[in-house]
XYZ file of C-alpha atoms in Angstrom:
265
model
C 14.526 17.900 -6.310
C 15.288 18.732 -2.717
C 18.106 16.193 -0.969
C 16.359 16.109 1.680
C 12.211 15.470 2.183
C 8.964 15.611 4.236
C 7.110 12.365 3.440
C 3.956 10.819 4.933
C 3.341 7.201 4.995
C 0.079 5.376 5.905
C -0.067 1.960 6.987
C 3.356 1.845 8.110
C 3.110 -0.357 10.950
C 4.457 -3.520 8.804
C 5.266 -4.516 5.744
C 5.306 -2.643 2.982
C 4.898 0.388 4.143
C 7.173 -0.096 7.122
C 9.787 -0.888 4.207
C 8.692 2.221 2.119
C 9.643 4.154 5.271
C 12.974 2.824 6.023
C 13.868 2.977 2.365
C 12.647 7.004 3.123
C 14.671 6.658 6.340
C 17.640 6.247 3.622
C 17.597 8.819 1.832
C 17.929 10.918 4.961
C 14.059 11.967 5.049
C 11.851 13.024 7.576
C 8.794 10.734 7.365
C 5.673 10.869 9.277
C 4.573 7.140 10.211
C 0.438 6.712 10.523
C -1.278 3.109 11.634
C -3.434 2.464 14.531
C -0.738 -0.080 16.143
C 1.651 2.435 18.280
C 3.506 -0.390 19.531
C 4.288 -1.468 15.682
C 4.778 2.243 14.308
C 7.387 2.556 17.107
C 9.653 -0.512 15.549
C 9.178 1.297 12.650
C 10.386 4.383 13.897
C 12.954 2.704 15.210
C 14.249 1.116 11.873
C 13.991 4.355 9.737
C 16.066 6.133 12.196
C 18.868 3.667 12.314
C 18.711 3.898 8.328
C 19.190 7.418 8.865
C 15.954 9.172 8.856
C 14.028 11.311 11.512
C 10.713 9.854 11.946
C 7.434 10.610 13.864
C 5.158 8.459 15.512
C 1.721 9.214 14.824
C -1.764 7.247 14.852
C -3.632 7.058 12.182
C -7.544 5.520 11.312
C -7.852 5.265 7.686
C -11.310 4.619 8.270
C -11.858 7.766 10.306
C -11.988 11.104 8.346
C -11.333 13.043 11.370
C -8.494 10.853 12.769
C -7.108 11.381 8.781
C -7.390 15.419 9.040
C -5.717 15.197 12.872
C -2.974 12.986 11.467
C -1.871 15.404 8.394
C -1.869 18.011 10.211
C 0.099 16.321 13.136
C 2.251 15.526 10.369
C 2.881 18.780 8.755
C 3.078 20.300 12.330
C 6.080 17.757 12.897
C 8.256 16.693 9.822
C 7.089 20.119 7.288
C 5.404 20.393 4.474
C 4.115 17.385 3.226
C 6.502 16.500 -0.155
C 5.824 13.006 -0.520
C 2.621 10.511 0.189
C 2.863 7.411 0.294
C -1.106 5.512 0.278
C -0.152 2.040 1.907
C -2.239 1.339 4.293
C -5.433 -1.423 2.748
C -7.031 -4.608 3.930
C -8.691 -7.645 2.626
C -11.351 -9.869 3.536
C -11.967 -13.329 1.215
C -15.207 -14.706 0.867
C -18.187 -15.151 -1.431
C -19.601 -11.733 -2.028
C -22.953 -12.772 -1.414
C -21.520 -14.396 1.965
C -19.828 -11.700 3.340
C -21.083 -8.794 6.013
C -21.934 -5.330 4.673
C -19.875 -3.990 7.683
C -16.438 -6.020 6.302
C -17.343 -4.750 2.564
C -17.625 -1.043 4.199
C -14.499 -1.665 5.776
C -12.463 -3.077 2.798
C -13.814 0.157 0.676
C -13.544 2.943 2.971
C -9.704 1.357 4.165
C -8.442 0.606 0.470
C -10.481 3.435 -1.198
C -11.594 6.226 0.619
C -9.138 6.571 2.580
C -6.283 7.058 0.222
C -8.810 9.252 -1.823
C -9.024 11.755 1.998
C -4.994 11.774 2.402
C -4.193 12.777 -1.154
C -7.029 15.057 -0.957
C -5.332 17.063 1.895
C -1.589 16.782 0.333
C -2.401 18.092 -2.928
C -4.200 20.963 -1.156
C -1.078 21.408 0.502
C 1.051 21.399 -2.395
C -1.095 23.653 -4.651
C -1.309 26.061 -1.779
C 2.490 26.249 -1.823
C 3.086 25.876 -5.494
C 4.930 23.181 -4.816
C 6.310 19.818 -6.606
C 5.617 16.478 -4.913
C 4.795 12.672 -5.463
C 1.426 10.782 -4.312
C 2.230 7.027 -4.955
C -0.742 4.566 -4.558
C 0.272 1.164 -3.534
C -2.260 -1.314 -5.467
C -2.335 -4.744 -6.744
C -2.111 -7.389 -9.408
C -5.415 -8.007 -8.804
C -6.267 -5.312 -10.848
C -5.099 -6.434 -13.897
C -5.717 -10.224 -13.143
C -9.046 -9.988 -10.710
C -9.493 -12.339 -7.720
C -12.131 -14.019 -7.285
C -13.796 -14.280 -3.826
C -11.775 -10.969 -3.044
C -13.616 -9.077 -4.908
C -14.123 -5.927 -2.497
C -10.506 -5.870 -2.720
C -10.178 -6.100 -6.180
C -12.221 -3.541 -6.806
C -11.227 -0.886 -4.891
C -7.437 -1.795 -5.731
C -9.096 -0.853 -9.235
C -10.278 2.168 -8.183
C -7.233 3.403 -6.407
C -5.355 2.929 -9.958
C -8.058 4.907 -11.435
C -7.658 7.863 -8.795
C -4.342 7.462 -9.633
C -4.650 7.817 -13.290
C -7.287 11.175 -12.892
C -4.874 12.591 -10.527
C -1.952 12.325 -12.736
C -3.856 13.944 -15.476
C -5.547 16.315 -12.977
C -2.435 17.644 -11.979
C -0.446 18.064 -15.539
C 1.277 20.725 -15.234
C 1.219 21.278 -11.462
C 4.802 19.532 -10.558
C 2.732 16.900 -8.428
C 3.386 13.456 -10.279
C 0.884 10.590 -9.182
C 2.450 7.332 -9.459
C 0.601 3.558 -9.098
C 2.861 0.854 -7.824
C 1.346 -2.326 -8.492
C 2.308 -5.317 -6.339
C 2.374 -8.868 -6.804
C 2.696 -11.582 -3.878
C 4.584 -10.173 -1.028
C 5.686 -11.485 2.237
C 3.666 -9.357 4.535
C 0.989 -9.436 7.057
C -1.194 -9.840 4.194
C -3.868 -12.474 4.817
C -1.990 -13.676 7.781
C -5.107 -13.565 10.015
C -7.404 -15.690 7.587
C -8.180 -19.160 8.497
C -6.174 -21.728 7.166
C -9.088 -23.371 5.550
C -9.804 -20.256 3.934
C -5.695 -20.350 2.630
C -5.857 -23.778 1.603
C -9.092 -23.844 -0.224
C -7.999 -20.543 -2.035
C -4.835 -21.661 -2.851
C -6.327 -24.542 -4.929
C -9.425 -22.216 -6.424
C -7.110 -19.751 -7.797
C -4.654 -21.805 -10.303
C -7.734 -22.925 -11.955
C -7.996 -18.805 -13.167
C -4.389 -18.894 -13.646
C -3.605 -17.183 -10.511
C -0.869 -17.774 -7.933
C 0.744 -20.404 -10.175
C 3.993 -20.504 -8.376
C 4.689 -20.070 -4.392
C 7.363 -17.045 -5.268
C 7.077 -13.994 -2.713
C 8.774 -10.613 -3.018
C 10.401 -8.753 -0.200
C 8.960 -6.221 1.259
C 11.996 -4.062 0.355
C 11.604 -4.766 -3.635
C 8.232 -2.873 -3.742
C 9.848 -0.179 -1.673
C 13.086 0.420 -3.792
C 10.335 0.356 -6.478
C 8.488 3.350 -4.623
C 12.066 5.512 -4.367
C 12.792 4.642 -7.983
C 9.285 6.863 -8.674
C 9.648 9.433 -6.407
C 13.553 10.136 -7.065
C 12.708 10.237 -10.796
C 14.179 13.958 -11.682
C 11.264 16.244 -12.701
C 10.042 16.036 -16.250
C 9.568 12.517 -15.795
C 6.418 10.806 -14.999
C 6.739 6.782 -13.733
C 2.619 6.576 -14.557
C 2.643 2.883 -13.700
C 5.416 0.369 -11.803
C 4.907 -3.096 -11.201
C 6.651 -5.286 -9.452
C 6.063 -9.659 -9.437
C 8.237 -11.920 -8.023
C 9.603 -14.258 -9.623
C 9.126 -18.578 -9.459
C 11.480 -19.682 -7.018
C 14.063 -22.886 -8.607
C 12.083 -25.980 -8.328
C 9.187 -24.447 -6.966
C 6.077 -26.546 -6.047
C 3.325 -24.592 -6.784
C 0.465 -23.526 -4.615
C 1.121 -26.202 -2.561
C 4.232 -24.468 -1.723
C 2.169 -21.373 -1.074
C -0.154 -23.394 1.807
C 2.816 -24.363 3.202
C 4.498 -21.501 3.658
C 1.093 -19.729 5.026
C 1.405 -22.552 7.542
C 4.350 -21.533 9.461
């Protein structure tokens, strides 16, 4: 594998993928950064090149097929060949199904869904074009192997991005492109942060009863993303199919109720 790399990553504003960009930034990579906050993208410019990367600042509207085929090939045009692709950027929005708008349930699908599906389209094009190896990680969630419910537009299409993921990898046997799921649990993000508290607090007492959020442990943003370099760094011939990463109960830990009151800070 080449030292050094052309990577893309989408929703890298905050978070997760900010940290899957600075971890990039580490290995010396250039990394195209795509979310519709400039202002953010910039801090995250910021910290990949003080980890040692060369990053560009570009915006990005997941929702937007056109702003999607401007953005890759803004990218391409600025950091090279697309090598790596990292599909970060996704949304949520609780509520009953029954309860929610149609325009928030087309949101949540084309963000978490279609989207990803439009990128990756448009990087494996690239790479087969080339004949070249690469790595299209999917950032999903626990919720896919232990649904949520009242979040199930998320849940869902966190499903189907593992299942992309899955009929890429086998898609693309033989190819050199790998196709790699990273599957998160709880993670101190942005995540959530603009629900109402009521919303928090009443889901943070529904969920146990499902055996959900038992404990108020959160990983680091920077755990998922060491995760993400552990796949991509994998020497050919090996294929990390699935990675996921939980956090574990903190000592002593209260509960959910130490979950509400950490949302309430």
């Amino acid at each position: 594998m080449p030292e050094q790399r052309n990577a893309i990553v989408t929703g890298s504003s905050s978070g997760i993928g900010r940290a899957i960009a600075v971890e990039f930034g580490r290995l010396g990579w250039r990394v195209a950064l795509g979310a519709r906050r400039q202002d953010r993208l910039e801090e995250t410019a910021t910290e990949v090149r003080a980890a040692g990367g060369a990053p560009v600042v570009l915006p990005l509207d997941v929702q937007d097929d056109e702003s999607i085929a401007e953005f890759f090939t803004a990218s391409e045009a600025s950091v090279g060949p697309v090598d790596v692709l990292g599909n970060n950027a996704g949304l949520p929005t609780p509520g009953w199904l029954h309860e929610l708008p149609v325009d928030a349930l087309r949101r949540d699908v084309t963000t978490n869904l279609l989207g990803p599906l439009l990128v990756s389209r448009l990087a494996i094009g690239s790479l087969r074009a080339r004949g070249a190896g690469g790595d299209l990680v999917f950032i999903t969630s626990d919720a896919t192997r232990h649904p949520r419910p009242r979040m199930a537009a998320y849940t869902a299409t966190k499903a189907g991005l593992e299942a992309l993921a899955q009929s890429l990898a086998l898609e693309l046997e033989g190819t050199g492109i790998r196709a790699t799921t990273v599957r998160v649990g709880p993670t101190i993000s942005e995540f959530g942060f603009g629900w109402p508290m009521e919303e928090v607090e009443d889901l943070m007492s529904y969920w146990p009863r499902f055996g959900l959020q038992r404990h108020g442990g959160y990983l680091d943003p920077s755990a998922v993303a060491r995760a993400v370099v552990t796949a991509v760094t994998t020497p050919p011939g090996v294929l990390l199919d699935t990675i996921e990463v939980q956090p574990e109960a903190p000592v002593g830990d209260a509960g959910p109720a130490a979950i509400i009151e950490r949302s309430a800070e």
